[in-house]
Every structure is written in C-alpha cells, then in structure tokens.
C-alpha cells in the first residue's frame, strides 16, 4: 500500500464515537461538548504545545472531521490556500479543504450577486439592499441626465423661428424661374395684436389646460416615444408649449428619439421660465397656416387680406382649423397634392372643424352663446395667392413641380414648406410663352364676354406639351393667371375628351383583336383576330349596337342602344353603309368605333388607354358602349403623354416635370427614365398613320404644319360642353382643351355649360379654336427643330368584315333623317357650322378639303328615340342616355 494511502493509527480515547463527541467541543461545532469535557487540548488527545503533524487519527473520516473542526465547521469560508472542493487536500498548515463555496473573508464584493452563501433559487434572488441601492442609483442617474439636459438647452427666440427658406425653381435651360417659399410669408406681432378669440380658439381646440399645465404632456410623450421606438410615425407636441418648441426648431426636424427628448427638455425649461402669454405669442407667430403663411399676421393677410388684430371670432376659429393641416382644410383645395383635397371636401372639413372649435369655446367659457351663434358659415376667404411672382403661368408650373415631388419622391409637403431646395424643372420658357400667347390670341380675337354674356362667359382653355421621347413636360397652359384662376386647366378638370379617345379603341383592336363571335365569353377572350385599319364597319346613324356575338346590346332595363353620329348623318352607301376604320377615324364616325369597341371588349379598350398612359381614376366605367367615344375625363397632360406613346412607336414615357432636386446636403432627387413598351411599333405606327389621315384630309386639317408630318384627332362632347384637339409630331405631343364652367365649383362637381354660340360660332368643335391654338403654338415651338417623319408602318391585322366596298375612295355620306343636308362638291356632308355665306372669317368654316371642311364629326346628337330615359354613365354631367352616346 502506498504511503499516502496508509491508514493512520487510531487515537487513544475511544475511536470514532469519541472523535465525533470531541467535535462538539469546538466553538464552531453543532453539538454541545460531552460531559466532563473542559475544552482543553487534553480533552481531545492533544498535549500542550503539540502541532498538527503530531496528530494521529483513527481513519479518513476522522481526519476529515478534524480538518473541518480546524477550518471552522461546514458553514465557514475556506481559509486561503485551502481546497474548494469536498475532500480537497488542505494547505501547507495541514488544514482541510472543507466545502469552501463562498468568497474568502475580507474580500467582499460591491454587488453581492449572485449572493454568497446562498444555494438554489435563493442564490439568484437579489437582496432588498441590492434592489434599493440600484433604484436609488437609477433615480440619481435620471436626475443627473435631466439636469445636464436642462442646463444644455436654451429657450427659443420667436424672432428666429419659422424662417423658412426659399425654394428656387429653374427652367429647363438652367435659368431661374422663381424663388418662392419664405420671402414675405412671416411678420411677428405682439400678443396685443392677436385677438383674445384667436388665443382662446387654439386653447379650446388644442390644449384646454394650457394656462395651468407645466408645458408637457407625459402621456403624449410616452405615446410618441413608444411609436418611434417601434418604427412608427412621430406625433406632434401634445401641448401648445410643445408645439411652439417644435415649430421653433425648423432646423432640426429629424424623426428621432434624441430630437424628441431634446424637445421635452426645452419644453420643460420654457414652461418653467417663460410666461404663458409669451408662449402663446410665440406659438401663434411661428405656426404654419398654409398658403406659405407662417404666423397669425401672414395668415390673416393670406386668407382675409386684413391684419390679425381685425379678425373676428369666426375667422379665428377658421384659422385654428388651418393649423391642423391646410392641405385638407383650405377652401381653395389642394388637389395637386392629394386628389382627395378638393375645394368641396375641404370646405366641409373646414366648416365642421370651425364649428367644433366655436362650440368648445362656449363650453370652456371663452365665448358667449349669442356671439357664437353669429358664425355658422365659413368666412369669405380671399385669393389664395399673395405672391405676385407666381402670377401668370409660373404659379401653375410651380404647383405642378411641387405636386410631382410630393407624389413621386421622398420630398414631403413639410419639407417644401421649410424650403432650401433647388428644383430643376422640365419646363421650356420659350414654349410656355408661345402656348400662352396662342391661347390669348384666340381669346382676344374671339371670346367677347361683354358682347355675348350668355355664351362667352366662363370660357376656359387648357393645354400641355410633352416630349414623346422622354415624357418631359415642356409647357402647360393652366388658365388666365395663377393668382386669379386657381384650377390648373392642364391638370384634370372633369372635361370629357370625346372622340380624341378613339385612337385607344383602334390600338386595342390592333393589339388584341376582336373576339370570335362563335365562341363563349371566356373562350372568346383568348381567341381573337387582330384588326387591320382596312376593316369595314357600319357608318350608319342610329346604328343598333350589338355585343361581340351579334346579340343586340341592352342595358339592365332591357333598352337597346342606338348610336348617333354628328348631325344625325350616316357614312357609306346604303344599305350597309360600310366604311373602313381609317375613314371612320378621319370623319370621326361614332357608330363604327362604338361597335368596334364592343367587338374588342371595353375592358381591353380601357387597358389600351392605360397602357398608353392615362390614369385609371380618370377613366369612366365600361358598362356602356359610349365608353369608346370619350366619356372619360383625363387631363390635358395625360392626353399629350398618351398620344406621345404613339409618337414614340409604342414606347411610353410617363410625363414628369422635375429632373433634379438639390439642397445644402447635396442631390436629393434625380429623375430616372423608365420607358415601357405599351404597344409594339407595328401597332403604334399604324395608329399614327391613321391619325395622319385625320390632319391631312379629315376633321383636323386646321392643324396642318406645312412641311411637317402631323398626326392628331379632334374631339367634341355631347351638348357641346367641351372640345379638344390632340396631335403630335415625332418631337412634340400637345393637347388643347376648351370648355365652360363655373370656376368656383370643384372639378368633380362643377357644371359644364354648353358652347353653342360661343365665340360667335354656331357650335364649337375640336377643329375650331382648339385646333387653331394647337397650330399656332406648334408652329412657334418647332420653328428651330429639324423636320422628322414618322416611321413607315408595317401591315397589320386582318381585314374584318371584308366585303366589296361600294367605292375605293371615301363614299358620299347620306343622312337617315329628313331633310337631307346639301353635299359638298366632293360628295361629303357639309359642316354643321355656319355656311360660307354666313361667314368665312374662320378657316374651318370655309375649307372644303377632306370632305367636312375640317369640322369634327365626332359630336353626338341628342337622343331622338321615344325612350331617352337611359343615363349611359354616371360621369358626364347627366348626358349620354340611350340612343346616343354622351360623347363623340
């Protein structure tokens, strides 16, 4: 047996039991000492002066117990040098290892966690001392941070607030168009110049405890921080003090928790050191009220053209509503920013908010009921533009560019309000001037509201010119003056486009083809026959329209649709009155294109229009056959862009107005062209070739540009309530519209007025004033451009309804109604405009080129059948019943 395993001799005095009893004599033992024990070393078999080496034990167990006795018992900490595990060898002094789980005495930890001397779950439960200490430390840290934050922030100076910078807009050649945004939109006034009603209005609506609170809303702050922490939108200040601080810090509008906490410290300091009157004056002088107006004085001027001190309680409550966001409360509307912000909708919202504020003022004893009863309607709001630099077309151009940025980039309306941007537009200064001059020339020479108040008042023109190869908007005509006429007539106005919609029907017939009449609806959608422009369709007046399968189309009331043509005239020779699609486009024959649309499917016609570039929200429903002849109301900009798709051989470039935006931090936005193949070149070039015929020989002859190829289409709507000409060359696509409406009504609800007799003419057609404006403008805009021809189209499609035609040349038209109109020498019907004997002042009345003398044949006559109760389509100002579509 090895030396270290040798069993030591048993000590004298009784063996293991005695040894156990001997343990009780230790001061650290668990049991009392045996009777007779004195506690001296002799009692345990040890002599005076004996050492550990002299001890003798009866066994390993006894040795272990002895080691425990010398180490202070089970629960005592191990001495330095002793083993930490049970049964571990002792240190140099011979002491035993013991259990040794706790830290050595004399080396206490600052934070006793996990807890020493504890086992199991108790080891991980913090002591009350630790919890209390940590809580006190946390509170102390918060106090320290708050103290530092409070000391570091300063109270904002109202004179330094709301200093919005100008945005500088540039023409396409890089020259400056206008600087606008912060030049004259703010003037600070003393609280004495702000009516008490204005002060009470914002208190009642925004912060009823303003005069008693500390300046912050803890619940609102917690809610805002929580939203930001989870990635949501930040919220505005919950109190007037917080809102004032936010307005005052336009230099830092980052949506971060750091900024929010900084605003909290500033709000606390402002609430503690600034009087409520000063805070109120600061808030009302720095808040944004819309229309570029920062501060109550600028707002009073912008909306009521008066000083703030002159505001009555109703006007004060109105301006308090503007603080919630003028985009949706300004009665002038902001449809360029959001289509939902129409004048009508904004008026309703503003009135509702104004009345709510007045009611709260009464409830909180800030206004007596008798005074409140005087203000039940919106106050008379003045001109929304006070900046004369935005007069003429510039205001429309600026609005268009701003709307494009807001809707297509990360630049928000708030960003633009703060300013500091350089905005480079696509607008060509010379083309804008040329388009405006062309419109004004026609207005000056023909529109006489004083001489003809019943027919020449409320006359409006709109126009847009787009580069087909890029989509860049080169020019627009929005109206007489942006500071007087607030609706941009180049944008969506609600005016129906009439027969200028027919090219999309032709494009759909070429792209997808007509459905097989012998197949069911689902199978017919897949099995189609692409159509050639040589296909034959009936030009008969009052044609009974059929579905693709040959069944007579009926509405949900069982009523048939009889499609009329302009002047109740039929085209082609009886009995079938067949004409090809080229001639039907040239003469703008409604019956042929309405039936073609039914054979293709109105869903595909709509799809073709959208492929070309029209917005779906501007298109009417496809429930009625008249969809094919223009009951929709897209904008002049979109019509120019869509025709530009044909000019670019089917490649669509969506219209845009901003090429680049920069700020002090660098480039913010750069336009990226993303062309889309809407149609194959074969389809688009064939549409162009047909539209060339319209200008060369048909209703659009007044748009001819000597030496240049021009393609285009006239359009006039039922009731003579709008007239269009849309045309293009390879370099430029332009649309011109003309209509009459009450300028004070919103675009979706306005009533369009008839134009019979307007400008001294019996009837306004797209071939008249719109075509003249188009011609004059394009001649000027293209004078320095090289002459380019359209591509030669490849043959396309199948000749549908191919039967021997009565004549290879355009056939004489005959009417189905009595009396029969006289014919021109060329064998085509005369224009419904005044005869040459009445006047030859206008070229479109006297021309005999192309059959109709340039008159748009796309006008639909009023229904003449016995039942005219049909509505056709809900869009269209109540026109367009059965037996005669609403547009032509």
XYZ file of N, CA and C in Angstrom, residues 81-266:
558
model
N -5.683 29.251 0.632
C -4.835 28.100 0.385
C -5.544 26.785 0.545
N -6.753 26.800 1.123
C -7.468 25.542 1.305
C -8.232 25.146 0.040
N -8.425 23.915 -0.126
C -9.147 23.429 -1.295
C -10.579 23.867 -1.297
N -11.123 24.056 -2.507
C -12.510 24.495 -2.616
C -13.492 23.380 -2.764
N -13.036 22.157 -2.906
C -13.958 21.031 -3.077
C -13.918 20.126 -1.872
N -15.005 19.389 -1.674
C -15.068 18.451 -0.566
C -13.947 17.424 -0.710
N -13.235 17.257 0.412
C -12.158 16.262 0.399
C -10.901 16.743 -0.254
N -10.823 18.014 -0.688
C -9.593 18.504 -1.299
C -8.498 18.577 -0.254
N -7.270 18.409 -0.653
C -6.158 18.469 0.325
C -6.052 19.846 0.942
N -5.638 19.890 2.133
C -5.502 21.143 2.843
C -4.296 21.929 2.394
N -4.119 23.090 3.047
C -2.993 23.950 2.719
C -1.721 23.506 3.417
N -0.724 24.336 3.364
C 0.586 23.990 3.954
C 0.515 23.778 5.451
N -0.485 24.433 6.087
C -0.566 24.286 7.543
C -1.293 23.023 7.941
N -1.684 22.224 6.973
C -2.327 20.953 7.280
C -3.813 21.032 7.444
N -4.412 22.268 7.269
C -5.863 22.383 7.424
C -6.569 21.697 6.282
N -7.782 21.262 6.506
C -8.537 20.531 5.494
C -9.138 21.432 4.453
N -9.625 20.797 3.355
C -10.225 21.551 2.274
C -11.583 22.109 2.595
N -12.420 21.410 3.337
C -13.778 21.873 3.650
C -14.632 22.012 2.407
N -15.836 22.597 2.564
C -16.748 22.790 1.431
C -16.378 24.028 0.641
N -16.063 25.185 1.257
C -15.452 26.344 0.595
C -16.170 26.901 -0.601
N -17.505 27.159 -0.552
C -18.235 27.689 -1.694
C -18.268 29.212 -1.712
N -18.100 29.865 -0.613
C -18.217 31.310 -0.533
C -16.873 31.983 -0.715
N -16.953 33.319 -0.974
C -15.710 34.079 -1.124
C -14.969 34.137 0.205
N -13.671 34.303 0.096
C -12.861 34.341 1.334
C -13.248 35.545 2.168
N -13.213 35.434 3.476
C -13.481 36.586 4.341
C -12.498 37.699 4.062
N -13.033 38.959 4.124
C -12.155 40.105 3.897
C -12.129 40.569 2.467
N -12.783 39.861 1.535
C -12.839 40.250 0.124
C -14.295 40.330 -0.328
N -15.049 41.225 0.291
C -16.458 41.386 -0.019
C -16.631 42.079 -1.369
N -17.671 41.654 -2.172
C -17.982 42.259 -3.459
C -18.873 43.478 -3.278
N -18.705 44.447 -4.171
C -19.544 45.652 -4.088
C -20.998 45.292 -4.338
N -21.238 44.484 -5.335
C -22.592 43.995 -5.618
C -22.608 42.498 -5.366
N -23.258 42.110 -4.309
C -23.297 40.704 -3.909
C -24.357 39.969 -4.719
N -24.002 39.681 -5.953
C -24.931 38.978 -6.843
C -24.137 38.212 -7.903
N -24.363 36.896 -8.036
C -25.233 36.040 -7.221
C -24.809 36.068 -5.747
N -25.736 35.824 -4.873
C -25.490 36.013 -3.445
C -24.604 34.918 -2.886
N -23.587 35.372 -2.098
C -22.661 34.421 -1.473
C -23.351 33.717 -0.315
N -22.997 32.459 -0.135
C -23.533 31.705 0.988
C -24.945 31.241 0.805
N -25.533 31.470 -0.399
C -26.893 31.033 -0.684
C -26.855 29.929 -1.740
N -27.850 29.091 -1.676
C -27.891 27.947 -2.573
C -29.250 27.845 -3.250
N -29.254 27.276 -4.477
C -30.509 27.106 -5.196
C -31.076 28.437 -5.668
N -32.410 28.539 -5.570
C -33.093 29.746 -6.027
C -32.684 30.963 -5.213
N -32.462 30.769 -3.924
C -32.102 31.890 -3.042
C -30.825 32.581 -3.488
N -29.941 31.823 -4.130
C -28.668 32.410 -4.588
C -28.903 33.494 -5.648
N -30.063 33.394 -6.407
C -30.321 34.319 -7.522
C -31.384 35.361 -7.214
N -31.938 35.330 -6.020
C -32.910 36.350 -5.608
C -32.147 37.510 -4.978
N -32.204 38.720 -5.602
C -31.428 39.840 -5.043
C -31.957 40.250 -3.676
N -31.054 40.730 -2.883
C -31.420 41.179 -1.541
C -32.109 42.528 -1.616
N -32.827 42.895 -0.543
C -33.517 44.176 -0.527
C -32.535 45.329 -0.566
N -31.359 45.087 -0.014
C -30.334 46.128 -0.036
C -29.879 46.397 -1.475
N -29.699 45.311 -2.233
C -29.269 45.466 -3.618
C -30.343 46.182 -4.443
N -31.618 45.763 -4.280
C -32.710 46.382 -5.028
C -32.829 47.860 -4.689
N -32.781 48.177 -3.432
C -32.893 49.575 -3.003
C -31.746 50.406 -3.539
N -30.567 49.846 -3.497
C -29.398 50.575 -3.988
C -29.460 50.855 -5.476
N -29.875 49.852 -6.220
C -29.979 50.041 -7.666
C -31.050 51.077 -8.003
N -32.179 51.044 -7.308
C -33.251 52.008 -7.573
C -32.782 53.436 -7.295
N -32.119 53.594 -6.177
C -31.605 54.929 -5.839
C -30.592 55.391 -6.877
N -29.762 54.464 -7.324
C -28.770 54.811 -8.346
C -29.407 55.195 -9.665
N -30.486 54.471 -10.036
C -31.181 54.777 -11.280
C -31.814 56.160 -11.226
N -32.493 56.437 -10.110
C -33.128 57.740 -9.960
C -32.082 58.848 -9.984
N -30.987 58.606 -9.323
C -29.916 59.607 -9.294
C -29.363 59.851 -10.693
N -29.258 58.775 -11.490
C -28.758 58.923 -12.857
C -29.735 59.735 -13.705
N -31.041 59.439 -13.544
C -32.029 60.199 -14.295
C -31.993 61.669 -13.928
N -31.879 61.927 -12.651
C -31.813 63.315 -12.213
C -30.592 64.001 -12.800
N -29.480 63.281 -12.809
C -28.257 63.856 -13.353
C -28.392 64.140 -14.844
N -28.949 63.157 -15.587
C -29.130 63.349 -17.023
C -30.099 64.493 -17.294
N -31.211 64.513 -16.535
C -32.180 65.585 -16.720
C -31.561 66.943 -16.409
N -30.753 66.980 -15.352
C -30.110 68.239 -15.000
C -29.157 68.720 -16.072
N -28.396 67.779 -16.626
C -27.464 68.143 -17.699
C -28.236 68.598 -18.930
N -29.302 67.812 -19.284
C -30.102 68.185 -20.450
C -30.758 69.535 -20.278
N -31.307 69.772 -19.111
C -31.972 71.042 -18.823
C -30.996 72.207 -18.932
N -29.765 71.951 -18.437
C -28.766 73.024 -18.461
C -28.264 73.303 -19.865
N -28.253 72.284 -20.709
C -27.668 72.439 -22.049
C -28.610 73.109 -23.038
N -29.941 72.987 -22.865
C -30.874 73.555 -23.836
C -31.154 75.007 -23.495
N -31.599 75.730 -24.519
C -31.927 77.142 -24.326
C -33.339 77.413 -24.791
N -33.923 78.444 -24.283
C -35.270 78.842 -24.665
C -35.230 79.450 -26.061
N -36.082 78.978 -26.999
C -36.056 79.518 -28.370
C -36.527 80.959 -28.416
N -35.976 81.677 -29.357
C -36.358 83.073 -29.583
C -37.340 83.117 -30.740
N -38.513 83.670 -30.524
C -39.533 83.683 -31.566
C -39.054 84.392 -32.819
N -38.146 85.335 -32.674
C -37.638 86.062 -33.848
C -36.824 85.164 -34.759
N -36.353 84.030 -34.210
C -35.546 83.107 -35.009
C -36.358 81.940 -35.549
N -37.640 81.915 -35.256
C -38.450 80.764 -35.646
C -39.093 80.960 -37.010
N -39.500 79.832 -37.579
C -40.251 79.819 -38.849
C -39.566 80.600 -39.943
N -38.244 80.534 -39.972
C -37.511 81.246 -41.023
C -37.358 80.317 -42.225
N -38.478 79.975 -42.819
C -38.448 79.082 -43.976
C -37.664 79.711 -45.111
N -36.801 78.911 -45.733
C -36.008 79.408 -46.845
C -36.815 79.320 -48.136
N -36.339 80.042 -49.132
C -36.944 79.943 -50.457
C -36.577 78.629 -51.118
N -37.503 78.128 -51.929
C -37.176 77.101 -52.907
C -36.951 77.826 -54.228
N -35.894 77.494 -54.909
C -35.583 78.144 -56.180
C -35.907 77.175 -57.312
N -36.796 77.601 -58.199
C -37.202 76.782 -59.343
C -36.473 77.280 -60.593
N -36.030 76.328 -61.422
C -35.263 76.667 -62.616
C -35.970 76.144 -63.865
N -35.829 76.910 -64.971
C -36.313 76.460 -66.273
C -35.435 75.315 -66.762
N -35.839 74.699 -67.844
C -35.082 73.559 -68.373
C -33.689 73.943 -68.853
N -33.485 75.234 -69.174
C -32.160 75.660 -69.615
C -31.257 76.063 -68.453
N -31.736 75.904 -67.211
C -30.927 76.219 -66.044
C -31.097 77.627 -65.514
N -31.807 78.486 -66.233
C -32.040 79.845 -65.745
C -33.128 79.833 -64.673
N -33.076 80.800 -63.767
C -34.007 80.815 -62.646
C -35.405 81.225 -63.086
N -36.382 80.458 -62.663
C -37.780 80.768 -62.930
C -38.343 81.655 -61.825
N -38.234 81.190 -60.560
C -38.773 81.940 -59.433
C -38.175 81.391 -58.146
N -38.034 82.261 -57.157
C -37.651 81.860 -55.805
C -38.861 82.100 -54.917
N -39.349 81.070 -54.292
C -40.569 81.211 -53.508
C -40.527 80.287 -52.311
N -41.188 80.698 -51.240
C -41.272 79.841 -50.065
C -41.132 80.583 -48.766
N -40.235 81.558 -48.659
C -40.044 82.190 -47.369
C -39.731 83.662 -47.432
N -39.996 84.286 -48.581
C -39.545 85.669 -48.730
C -40.425 86.689 -48.015
N -41.717 86.579 -48.061
C -42.586 87.575 -47.429
C -43.744 86.886 -46.712
N -43.454 85.742 -46.093
C -44.556 84.960 -45.555
C -44.642 84.999 -44.034
N -43.947 85.949 -43.388
C -43.975 85.974 -41.939
C -43.790 87.393 -41.428
N -44.570 87.746 -40.405
C -44.402 89.025 -39.722
C -44.842 88.832 -38.275
N -43.918 89.036 -37.347
C -44.209 88.831 -35.934
C -44.998 90.022 -35.390
N -46.020 89.717 -34.610
C -46.819 90.763 -33.969
C -46.866 90.481 -32.472
N -47.099 91.534 -31.690
C -47.221 91.378 -30.247
C -48.538 90.696 -29.906
N -48.609 90.140 -28.697
C -49.819 89.456 -28.278
C -51.013 90.415 -28.263
N -50.743 91.675 -28.039
C -51.832 92.657 -28.031
C -52.477 92.811 -29.398
N -51.768 92.397 -30.470
C -52.302 92.478 -31.826
C -52.996 91.176 -32.251
N -53.044 90.222 -31.332
C -53.700 88.942 -31.614
C -54.992 88.897 -30.802
N -56.141 88.805 -31.430
C -57.411 88.818 -30.694
C -57.475 87.724 -29.640
N -58.143 88.041 -28.527
C -58.350 87.030 -27.496
C -59.076 85.816 -28.069
N -59.955 86.062 -29.038
C -60.701 84.954 -29.645
C -59.761 83.962 -30.313
N -58.663 84.458 -30.912
C -57.691 83.562 -31.544
C -56.953 82.757 -30.488
N -56.580 83.408 -29.412
C -55.883 82.716 -28.327
C -56.773 81.631 -27.722
N -58.039 81.986 -27.478
C -58.947 81.028 -26.873
C -59.327 79.911 -27.848
N -59.319 80.226 -29.117
C -59.657 79.206 -30.116
C -58.637 78.070 -30.088
N -57.344 78.417 -30.066
C -56.324 77.362 -30.057
C -56.272 76.660 -28.711
N -56.531 77.402 -27.633
C -56.565 76.764 -26.324
C -57.713 75.769 -26.261
N -58.881 76.166 -26.721
C -60.052 75.298 -26.673
C -59.887 74.061 -27.543
N -59.248 74.226 -28.679
C -59.119 73.117 -29.624
C -57.877 72.270 -29.369
N -56.791 72.900 -28.954
C -55.519 72.194 -28.877
C -55.115 71.781 -27.465
N -55.382 72.616 -26.453
C -54.775 72.398 -25.130
C -55.572 73.179 -24.079
N -56.674 72.612 -23.628
C -57.569 73.353 -22.737
C -56.934 73.650 -21.377
N -55.888 72.903 -20.987
C -55.212 73.148 -19.702
C -53.964 74.004 -19.864
N -53.881 74.693 -20.966
C -52.658 75.451 -21.270
C -52.245 76.386 -20.132
N -53.196 77.104 -19.557
C -52.859 78.111 -18.551
C -52.540 77.513 -17.190
N -52.716 76.211 -17.020
C -52.424 75.583 -15.734
C -51.399 74.469 -15.809
N -51.113 73.933 -16.997
C -50.171 72.809 -17.063
C -48.725 73.285 -17.037
N -47.823 72.311 -16.916
C -46.386 72.620 -16.818
C -45.724 72.764 -18.184
N -46.478 72.547 -19.214
C -45.925 72.701 -20.558
C -45.690 71.403 -21.284
N -45.805 70.273 -20.583
C -45.613 68.982 -21.244
C -46.766 68.061 -20.884
N -46.967 67.069 -21.719
C -47.997 66.059 -21.507
C -47.301 64.710 -21.412
N -47.079 64.190 -20.201
C -46.331 62.931 -20.054
C -46.925 61.775 -20.852
N -48.248 61.674 -20.872
C -48.867 60.586 -21.625
C -48.589 60.719 -23.116
N -48.711 61.942 -23.608
C -48.436 62.163 -25.025
C -46.987 61.875 -25.366
N -46.077 62.248 -24.482
C -44.656 61.997 -24.709
C -44.385 60.497 -24.747
N -44.933 59.775 -23.777
C -44.730 58.330 -23.739
C -45.274 57.670 -24.993
N -46.435 58.141 -25.431
C -47.039 57.585 -26.641
C -46.159 57.845 -27.868
N -45.619 59.051 -27.977
C -44.771 59.399 -29.120
C -43.481 58.599 -29.114
N -42.854 58.473 -27.921
C -41.604 57.716 -27.824
C -41.842 56.253 -28.161
N -42.954 55.716 -27.672
C -43.276 54.320 -27.964
C -43.456 54.102 -29.461
N -44.158 55.018 -30.119
C -44.365 54.911 -31.568
C -43.053 54.951 -32.316
N -42.171 55.865 -31.915
C -40.872 55.966 -32.593
C -40.034 54.726 -32.340
N -40.074 54.196 -31.118
C -39.260 53.038 -30.776
C -39.631 51.814 -31.604
N -40.903 51.714 -31.962
C -41.318 50.565 -32.769
C -41.360 50.880 -34.261
N -40.802 52.038 -34.634
C -40.685 52.389 -36.045
C -41.866 53.097 -36.618
N -42.811 53.545 -35.775
C -43.986 54.245 -36.271
C -43.713 55.721 -36.471
N -44.771 56.455 -36.834
C -44.647 57.885 -37.075
C -44.617 58.648 -35.760
N -43.825 59.701 -35.732
C -43.808 60.549 -34.562
C -45.074 61.380 -34.513
N -45.358 61.889 -33.338
C -46.543 62.705 -33.175
C -46.138 64.112 -32.802
N -46.994 65.049 -33.112
C -46.711 66.431 -32.766
C -46.821 66.659 -31.272
N -46.391 67.834 -30.835
C -46.471 68.157 -29.427
C -47.904 68.095 -28.929
N -48.082 67.572 -27.725
C -49.417 67.431 -27.185
C -49.911 68.719 -26.554
N -49.033 69.599 -26.157
C -49.433 70.873 -25.572
C -49.013 72.004 -26.488
N -49.577 73.165 -26.255
C -49.202 74.339 -27.054
C -47.728 74.656 -26.865
N -47.224 74.480 -25.650
C -45.802 74.720 -25.388
C -44.947 73.792 -26.237
N -45.290 72.505 -26.275
C -44.515 71.557 -27.074
C -44.625 71.874 -28.572
N -45.797 72.280 -29.007
C -45.957 72.623 -30.417
C -45.128 73.860 -30.768
N -45.111 74.822 -29.858
C -44.290 76.010 -30.099
C -42.818 75.631 -30.206
N -42.354 74.775 -29.317
C -40.953 74.343 -29.357
C -40.662 73.612 -30.659
N -41.589 72.766 -31.087
C -41.399 72.047 -32.351
C -41.337 73.019 -33.525
N -42.238 74.002 -33.556
C -42.229 74.998 -34.634
C -40.940 75.799 -34.628
N -40.416 76.050 -33.431
C -39.230 76.892 -33.305
C -37.970 76.185 -33.753
N -38.040 74.874 -33.911
C -36.830 74.100 -34.231
C -36.904 73.556 -35.653
N -37.197 74.452 -36.603
C -37.275 74.035 -38.010
C -35.942 73.557 -38.551
N -34.839 73.926 -37.853
C -33.532 73.491 -38.310
C -33.284 72.027 -37.999
N -34.104 71.448 -37.141
C -33.947 70.036 -36.799
C -35.314 69.379 -36.746
N -35.699 68.770 -37.836
C -36.998 68.090 -37.893
C -36.819 66.591 -38.096
N -35.647 66.065 -37.708
C -35.400 64.637 -37.845
C -36.342 63.866 -36.929
N -36.805 62.730 -37.404
C -37.774 61.941 -36.646
C -37.018 60.931 -35.782
N -36.401 61.393 -34.699
C -35.604 60.532 -33.843
C -36.006 60.707 -32.387
N -35.688 59.697 -31.576
C -35.968 59.780 -30.146
C -35.112 60.864 -29.507
N -33.862 61.015 -29.985
C -32.976 62.052 -29.442
C -33.593 63.435 -29.605
N -34.114 63.712 -30.800
C -34.731 65.024 -31.022
C -35.944 65.197 -30.139
N -36.730 64.127 -29.971
C -37.924 64.219 -29.150
C -37.573 64.528 -27.694
N -36.536 63.867 -27.167
C -36.130 64.136 -25.795
C -35.600 65.559 -25.645
N -34.889 66.027 -26.646
C -34.386 67.392 -26.574
C -35.537 68.389 -26.532
N -36.573 68.130 -27.325
C -37.744 69.000 -27.296
C -38.432 68.961 -25.934
N -38.422 67.790 -25.306
C -39.027 67.680 -23.977
C -38.295 68.578 -22.986
N -36.958 68.525 -22.996
C -36.186 69.371 -22.084
C -36.433 70.850 -22.354
N -36.492 71.194 -23.651
C -36.755 72.600 -23.985
C -38.143 73.000 -23.506
